[in-house]
mmCIF file of C-alpha atoms in Angstrom:
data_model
loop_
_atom_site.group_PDB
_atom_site.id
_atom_site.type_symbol
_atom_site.label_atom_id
_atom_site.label_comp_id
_atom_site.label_asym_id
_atom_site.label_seq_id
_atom_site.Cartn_x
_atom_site.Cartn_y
_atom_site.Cartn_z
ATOM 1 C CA UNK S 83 -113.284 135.441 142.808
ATOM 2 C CA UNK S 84 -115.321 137.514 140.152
ATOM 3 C CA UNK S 85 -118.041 138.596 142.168
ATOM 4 C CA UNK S 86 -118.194 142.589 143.281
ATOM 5 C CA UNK S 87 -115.559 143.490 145.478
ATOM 6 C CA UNK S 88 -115.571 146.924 147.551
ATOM 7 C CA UNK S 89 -112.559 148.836 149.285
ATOM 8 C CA UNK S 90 -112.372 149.489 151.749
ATOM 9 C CA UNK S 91 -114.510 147.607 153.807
ATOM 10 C CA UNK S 92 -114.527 149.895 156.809
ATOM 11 C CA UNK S 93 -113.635 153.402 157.109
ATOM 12 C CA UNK S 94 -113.062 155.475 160.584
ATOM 13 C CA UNK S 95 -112.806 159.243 160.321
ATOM 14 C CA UNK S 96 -113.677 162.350 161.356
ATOM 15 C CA UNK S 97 -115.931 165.019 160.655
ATOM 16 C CA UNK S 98 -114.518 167.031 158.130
ATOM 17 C CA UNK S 99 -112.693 165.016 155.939
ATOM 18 C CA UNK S 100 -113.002 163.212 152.699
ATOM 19 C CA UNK S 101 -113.195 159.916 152.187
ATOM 20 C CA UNK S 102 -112.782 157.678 148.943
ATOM 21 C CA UNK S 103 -114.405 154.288 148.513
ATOM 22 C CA UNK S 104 -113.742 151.617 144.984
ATOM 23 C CA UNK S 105 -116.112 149.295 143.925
ATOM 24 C CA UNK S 106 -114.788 146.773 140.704
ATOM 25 C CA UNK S 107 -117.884 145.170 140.080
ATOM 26 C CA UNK S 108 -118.116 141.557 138.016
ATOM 27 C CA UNK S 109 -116.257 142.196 135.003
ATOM 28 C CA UNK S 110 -118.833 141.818 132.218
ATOM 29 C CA UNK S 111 -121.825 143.944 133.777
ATOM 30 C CA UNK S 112 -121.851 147.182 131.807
ATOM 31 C CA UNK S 113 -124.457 148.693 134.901
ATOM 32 C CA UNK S 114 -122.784 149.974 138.132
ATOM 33 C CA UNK S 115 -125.218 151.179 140.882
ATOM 34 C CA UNK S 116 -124.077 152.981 144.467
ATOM 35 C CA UNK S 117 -126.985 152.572 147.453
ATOM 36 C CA UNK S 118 -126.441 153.683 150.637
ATOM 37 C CA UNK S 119 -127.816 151.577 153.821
ATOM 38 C CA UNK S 120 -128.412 153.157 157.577
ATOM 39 C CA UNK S 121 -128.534 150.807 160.063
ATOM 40 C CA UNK S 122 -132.230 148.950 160.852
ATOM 41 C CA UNK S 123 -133.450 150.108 156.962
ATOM 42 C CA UNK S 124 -133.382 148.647 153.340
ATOM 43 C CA UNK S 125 -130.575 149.726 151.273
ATOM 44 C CA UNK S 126 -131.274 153.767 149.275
ATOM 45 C CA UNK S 127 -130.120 154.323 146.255
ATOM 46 C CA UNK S 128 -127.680 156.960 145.464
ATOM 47 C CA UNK S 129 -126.519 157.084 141.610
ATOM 48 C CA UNK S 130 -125.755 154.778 138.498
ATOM 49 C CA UNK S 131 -124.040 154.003 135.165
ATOM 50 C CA UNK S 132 -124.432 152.872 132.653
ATOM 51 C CA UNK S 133 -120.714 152.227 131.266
ATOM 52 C CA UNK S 134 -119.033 155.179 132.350
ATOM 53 C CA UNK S 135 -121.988 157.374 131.692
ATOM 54 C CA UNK S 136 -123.832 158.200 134.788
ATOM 55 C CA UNK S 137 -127.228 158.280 133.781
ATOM 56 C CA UNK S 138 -128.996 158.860 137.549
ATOM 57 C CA UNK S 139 -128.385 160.812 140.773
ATOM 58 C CA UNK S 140 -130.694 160.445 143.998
ATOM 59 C CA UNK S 141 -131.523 163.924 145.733
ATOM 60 C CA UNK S 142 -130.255 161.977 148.609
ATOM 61 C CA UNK S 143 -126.779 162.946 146.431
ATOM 62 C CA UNK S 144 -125.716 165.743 148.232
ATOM 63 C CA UNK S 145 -123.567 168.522 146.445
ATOM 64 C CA UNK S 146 -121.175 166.824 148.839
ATOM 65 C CA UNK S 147 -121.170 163.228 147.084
ATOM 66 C CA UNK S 148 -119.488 162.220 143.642
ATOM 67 C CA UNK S 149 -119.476 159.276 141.857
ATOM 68 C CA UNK S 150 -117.186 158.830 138.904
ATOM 69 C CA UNK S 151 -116.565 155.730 136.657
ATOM 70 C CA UNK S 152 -113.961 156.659 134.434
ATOM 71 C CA UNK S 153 -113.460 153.733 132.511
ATOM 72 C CA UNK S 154 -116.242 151.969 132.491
ATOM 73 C CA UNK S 155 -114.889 149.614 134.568
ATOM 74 C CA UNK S 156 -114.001 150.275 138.477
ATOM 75 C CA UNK S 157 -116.262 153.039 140.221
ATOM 76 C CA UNK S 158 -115.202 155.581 142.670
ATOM 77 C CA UNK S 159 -117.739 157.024 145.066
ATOM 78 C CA UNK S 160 -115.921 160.681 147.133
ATOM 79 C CA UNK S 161 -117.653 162.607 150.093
ATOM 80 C CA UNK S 162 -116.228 165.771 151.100
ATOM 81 C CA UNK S 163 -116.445 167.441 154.205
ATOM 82 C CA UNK S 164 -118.277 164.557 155.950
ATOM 83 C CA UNK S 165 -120.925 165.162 158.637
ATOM 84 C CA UNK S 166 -122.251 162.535 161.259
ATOM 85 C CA UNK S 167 -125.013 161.287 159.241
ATOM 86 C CA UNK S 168 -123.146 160.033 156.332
ATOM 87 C CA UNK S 169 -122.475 157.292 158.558
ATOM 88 C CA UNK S 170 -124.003 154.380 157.020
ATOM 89 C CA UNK S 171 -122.805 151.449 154.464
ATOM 90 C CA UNK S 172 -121.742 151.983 151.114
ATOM 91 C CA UNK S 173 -123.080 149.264 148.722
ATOM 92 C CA UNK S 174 -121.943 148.935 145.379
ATOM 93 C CA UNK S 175 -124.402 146.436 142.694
ATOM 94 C CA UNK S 176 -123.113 145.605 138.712
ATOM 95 C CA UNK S 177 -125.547 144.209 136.581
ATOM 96 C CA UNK S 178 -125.858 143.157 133.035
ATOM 97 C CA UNK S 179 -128.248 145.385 131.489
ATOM 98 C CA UNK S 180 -131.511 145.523 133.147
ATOM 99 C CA UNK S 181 -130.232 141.372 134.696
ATOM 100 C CA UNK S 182 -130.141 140.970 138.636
ATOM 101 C CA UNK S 183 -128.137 142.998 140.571
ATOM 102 C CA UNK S 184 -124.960 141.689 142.215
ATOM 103 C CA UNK S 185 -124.134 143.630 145.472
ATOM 104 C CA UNK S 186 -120.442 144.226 147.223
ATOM 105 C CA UNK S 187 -119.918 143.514 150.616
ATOM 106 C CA UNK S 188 -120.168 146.988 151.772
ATOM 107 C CA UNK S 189 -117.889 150.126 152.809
ATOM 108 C CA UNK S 190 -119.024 150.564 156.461
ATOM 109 C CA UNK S 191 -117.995 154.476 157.164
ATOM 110 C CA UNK S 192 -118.093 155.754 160.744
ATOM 111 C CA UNK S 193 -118.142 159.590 161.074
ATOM 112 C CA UNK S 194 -116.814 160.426 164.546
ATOM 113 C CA UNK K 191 -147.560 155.557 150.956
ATOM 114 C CA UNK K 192 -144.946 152.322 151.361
ATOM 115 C CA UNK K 193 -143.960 150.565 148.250
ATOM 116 C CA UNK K 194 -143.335 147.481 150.094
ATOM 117 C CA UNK K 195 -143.874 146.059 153.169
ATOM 118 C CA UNK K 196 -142.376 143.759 155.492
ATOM 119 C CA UNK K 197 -144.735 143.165 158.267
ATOM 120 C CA UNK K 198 -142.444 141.054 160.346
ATOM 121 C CA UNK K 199 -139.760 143.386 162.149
ATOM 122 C CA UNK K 200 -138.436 139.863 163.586
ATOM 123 C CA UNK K 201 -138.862 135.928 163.748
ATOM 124 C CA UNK K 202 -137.567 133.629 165.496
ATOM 125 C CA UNK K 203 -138.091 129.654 164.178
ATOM 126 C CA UNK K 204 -136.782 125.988 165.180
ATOM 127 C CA UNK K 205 -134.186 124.731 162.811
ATOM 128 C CA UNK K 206 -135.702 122.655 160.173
ATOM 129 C CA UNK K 207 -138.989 124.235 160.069
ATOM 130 C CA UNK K 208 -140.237 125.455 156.740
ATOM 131 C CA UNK K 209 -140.203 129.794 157.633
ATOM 132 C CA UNK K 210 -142.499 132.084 155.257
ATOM 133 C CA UNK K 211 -141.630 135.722 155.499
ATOM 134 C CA UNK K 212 -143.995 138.187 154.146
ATOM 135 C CA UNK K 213 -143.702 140.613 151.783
ATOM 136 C CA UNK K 214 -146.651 142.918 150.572
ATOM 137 C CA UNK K 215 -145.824 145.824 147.188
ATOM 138 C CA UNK K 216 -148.049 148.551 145.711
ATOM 139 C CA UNK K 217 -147.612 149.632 142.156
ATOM 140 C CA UNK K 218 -149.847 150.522 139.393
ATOM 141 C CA UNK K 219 -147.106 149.158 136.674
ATOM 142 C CA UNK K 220 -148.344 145.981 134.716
ATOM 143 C CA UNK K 221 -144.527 145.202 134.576
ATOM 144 C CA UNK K 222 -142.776 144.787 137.203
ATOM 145 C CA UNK K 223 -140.108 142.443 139.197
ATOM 146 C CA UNK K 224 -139.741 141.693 142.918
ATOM 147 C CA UNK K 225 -136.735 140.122 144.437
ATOM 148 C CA UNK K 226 -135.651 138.983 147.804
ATOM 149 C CA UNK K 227 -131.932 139.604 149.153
ATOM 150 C CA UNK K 228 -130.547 137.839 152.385
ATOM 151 C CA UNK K 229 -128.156 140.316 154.154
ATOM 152 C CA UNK K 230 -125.727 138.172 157.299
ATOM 153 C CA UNK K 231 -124.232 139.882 159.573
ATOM 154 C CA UNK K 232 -121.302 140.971 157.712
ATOM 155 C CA UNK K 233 -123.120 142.911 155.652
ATOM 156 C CA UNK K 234 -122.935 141.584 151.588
ATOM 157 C CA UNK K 235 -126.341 141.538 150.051
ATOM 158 C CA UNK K 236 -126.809 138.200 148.952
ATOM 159 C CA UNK K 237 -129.300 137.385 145.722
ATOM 160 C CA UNK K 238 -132.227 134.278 146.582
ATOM 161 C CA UNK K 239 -134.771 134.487 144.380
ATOM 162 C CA UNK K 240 -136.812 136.859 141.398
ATOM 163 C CA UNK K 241 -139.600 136.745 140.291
ATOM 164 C CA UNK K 242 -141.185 138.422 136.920
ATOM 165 C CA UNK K 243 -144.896 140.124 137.313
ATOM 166 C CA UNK K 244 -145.397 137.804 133.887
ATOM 167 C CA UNK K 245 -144.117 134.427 135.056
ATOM 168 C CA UNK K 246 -146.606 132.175 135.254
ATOM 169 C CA UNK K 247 -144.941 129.894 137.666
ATOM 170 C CA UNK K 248 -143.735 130.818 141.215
ATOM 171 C CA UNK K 249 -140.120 131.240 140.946
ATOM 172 C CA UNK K 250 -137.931 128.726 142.879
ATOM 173 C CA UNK K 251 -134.129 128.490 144.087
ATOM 174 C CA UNK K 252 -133.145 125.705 145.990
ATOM 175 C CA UNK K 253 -134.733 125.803 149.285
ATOM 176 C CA UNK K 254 -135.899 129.089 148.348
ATOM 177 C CA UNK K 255 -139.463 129.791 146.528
ATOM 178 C CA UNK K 256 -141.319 132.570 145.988
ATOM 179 C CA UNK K 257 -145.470 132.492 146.799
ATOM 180 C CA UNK K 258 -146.769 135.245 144.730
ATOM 181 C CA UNK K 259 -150.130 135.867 144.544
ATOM 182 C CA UNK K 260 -150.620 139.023 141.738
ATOM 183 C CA UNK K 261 -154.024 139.990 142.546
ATOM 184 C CA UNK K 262 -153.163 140.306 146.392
ATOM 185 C CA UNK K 263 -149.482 142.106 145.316
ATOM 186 C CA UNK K 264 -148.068 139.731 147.680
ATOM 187 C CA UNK K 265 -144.785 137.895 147.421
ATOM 188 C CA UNK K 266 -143.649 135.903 150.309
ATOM 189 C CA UNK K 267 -140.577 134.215 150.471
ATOM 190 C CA UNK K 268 -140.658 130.376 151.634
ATOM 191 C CA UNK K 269 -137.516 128.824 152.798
ATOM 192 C CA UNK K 270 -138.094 124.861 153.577
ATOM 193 C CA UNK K 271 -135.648 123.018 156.102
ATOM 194 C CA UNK K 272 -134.369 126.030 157.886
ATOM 195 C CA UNK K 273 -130.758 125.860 158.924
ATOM 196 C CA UNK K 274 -128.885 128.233 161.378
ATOM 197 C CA UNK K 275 -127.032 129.787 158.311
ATOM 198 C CA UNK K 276 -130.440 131.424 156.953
ATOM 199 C CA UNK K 277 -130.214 133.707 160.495
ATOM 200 C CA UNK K 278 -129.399 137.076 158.622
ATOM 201 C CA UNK K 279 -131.890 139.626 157.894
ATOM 202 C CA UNK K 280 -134.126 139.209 154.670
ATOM 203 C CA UNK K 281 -135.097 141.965 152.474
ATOM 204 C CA UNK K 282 -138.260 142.288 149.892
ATOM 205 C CA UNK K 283 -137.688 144.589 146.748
ATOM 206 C CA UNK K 284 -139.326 146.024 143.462
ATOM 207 C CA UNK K 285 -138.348 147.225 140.194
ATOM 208 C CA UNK K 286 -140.824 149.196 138.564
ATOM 209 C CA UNK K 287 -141.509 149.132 134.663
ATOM 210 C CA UNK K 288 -138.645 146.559 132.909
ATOM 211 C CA UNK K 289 -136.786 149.258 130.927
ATOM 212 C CA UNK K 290 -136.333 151.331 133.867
ATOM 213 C CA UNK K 291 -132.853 150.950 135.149
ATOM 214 C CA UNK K 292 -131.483 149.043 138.561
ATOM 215 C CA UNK K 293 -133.037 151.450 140.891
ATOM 216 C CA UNK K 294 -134.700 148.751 143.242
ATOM 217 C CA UNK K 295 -137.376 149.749 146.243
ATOM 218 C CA UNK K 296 -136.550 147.919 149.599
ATOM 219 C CA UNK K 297 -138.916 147.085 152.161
ATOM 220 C CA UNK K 298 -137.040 147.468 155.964
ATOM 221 C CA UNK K 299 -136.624 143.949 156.023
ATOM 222 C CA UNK K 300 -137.296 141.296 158.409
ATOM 223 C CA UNK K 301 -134.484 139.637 160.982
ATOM 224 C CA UNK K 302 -134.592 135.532 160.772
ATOM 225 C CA UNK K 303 -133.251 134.246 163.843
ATOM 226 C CA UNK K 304 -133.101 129.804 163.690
ATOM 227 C CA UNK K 305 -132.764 128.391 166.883
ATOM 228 C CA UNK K 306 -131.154 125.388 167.208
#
């Protein structure tokens, strides 16, 4: 499969801690982009590269929220010290240049 | 103001009718793109169909095309022969000014429901 793959695909935790999620998106798109869905809405976006360069950040990017993308390659999206509202799906898109976006299947994170 | 709008919160149709969603966008760009994404129930946003403010031609997929009328910013999705596996919820969105990056605007989508 070389389509965009996200992991976990659901997270459970509490409020507090920190949660991790990976996206690997397809393996030639040099564009990486993190949106963040609530349930009932279209999907917000949060940040995105450009190679490893991350070349945008939503306000909606709390001091709470970072992205990283190291290599290029594989993304990492943190958020520390979650609260209640961060609740929500994580969506991960790659795209070739300014091409169509290819979205992930989604983190789904419940903050209890 | 909304960038786009879906008018239709929720539809319900007969299986193997022809379905039209609607899809309405505001922007004072001369270039611009709209897409529509299908979303199922398990969540993955799913690419159907894009369309360029420049193309000529309404952009078709399959069962999918795309009835955009410039002047009227309106870009309605058509899917023809509806089959239970288009239930999912459908979502409208806009990029703004090609050499802008990926940062799409989403309209709140509508929910397709096919009865059989």
């Amino acid at each position: 499969d070389t389509g965009v793959s996200q992991d976990p695909r659901h997270k459970i935790t509490k409020r507090g801690q920190n949660v991790t999620f990976r996206c690997d998106p397809i393996s030639e798109h040099n564009r990486l982009y993190w949106y963040r869905q609530t349930l009932g809405q279209g999907p917000e976006f949060l940040t995105y590269f450009q190679n490893e360069a991350q070349l945008e950040k939503s306000r909606l990017l709390s001091d709470r929220f970072s992205a990283e993308r190291p290599k290029g390659s594989f993304s990492t999206l943190e958020i520390q010290r979650t609260e209640q509202g961060d609740s929500a799906m994580y969506l991960c898109a790659s795209s070739l240049d300014q091409g169509t976006g290819y979205f992930g299947p989604g983190t789904r994170l419940t903050v209890t | 103001a909304q960038k786009i709008t879906q008018t239709q919160p929720g539809m319900f149709v007969q299986e193997k009718e022809a379905v039209t969603l609607d899809c309405t966008y505001d922007t004072s760009d001369q270039s611009y793109g709209l897409f529509w994404y299908k979303q199922p129930s398990s969540g993955e946003m799913i690419f159907l169909i894009y369309q360029g403010s420049y193309d000529e031609q309404n952009a078709t997929e399959g069962r999918y095309s795309l009835n955009f009328q410039k002047a009227r910013k309106s870009a309605n999705l058509v899917i023809s022969a509806s089959q239970l596996g288009d239930s999912a919820m459908y979502f409208c969105a806009m990029r703004e000014a090609m050499d802008s990056n990926y940062q799409l605007i989403w309209g709140a989508g509508t929910k397709l429901i096919i009865k059989p």
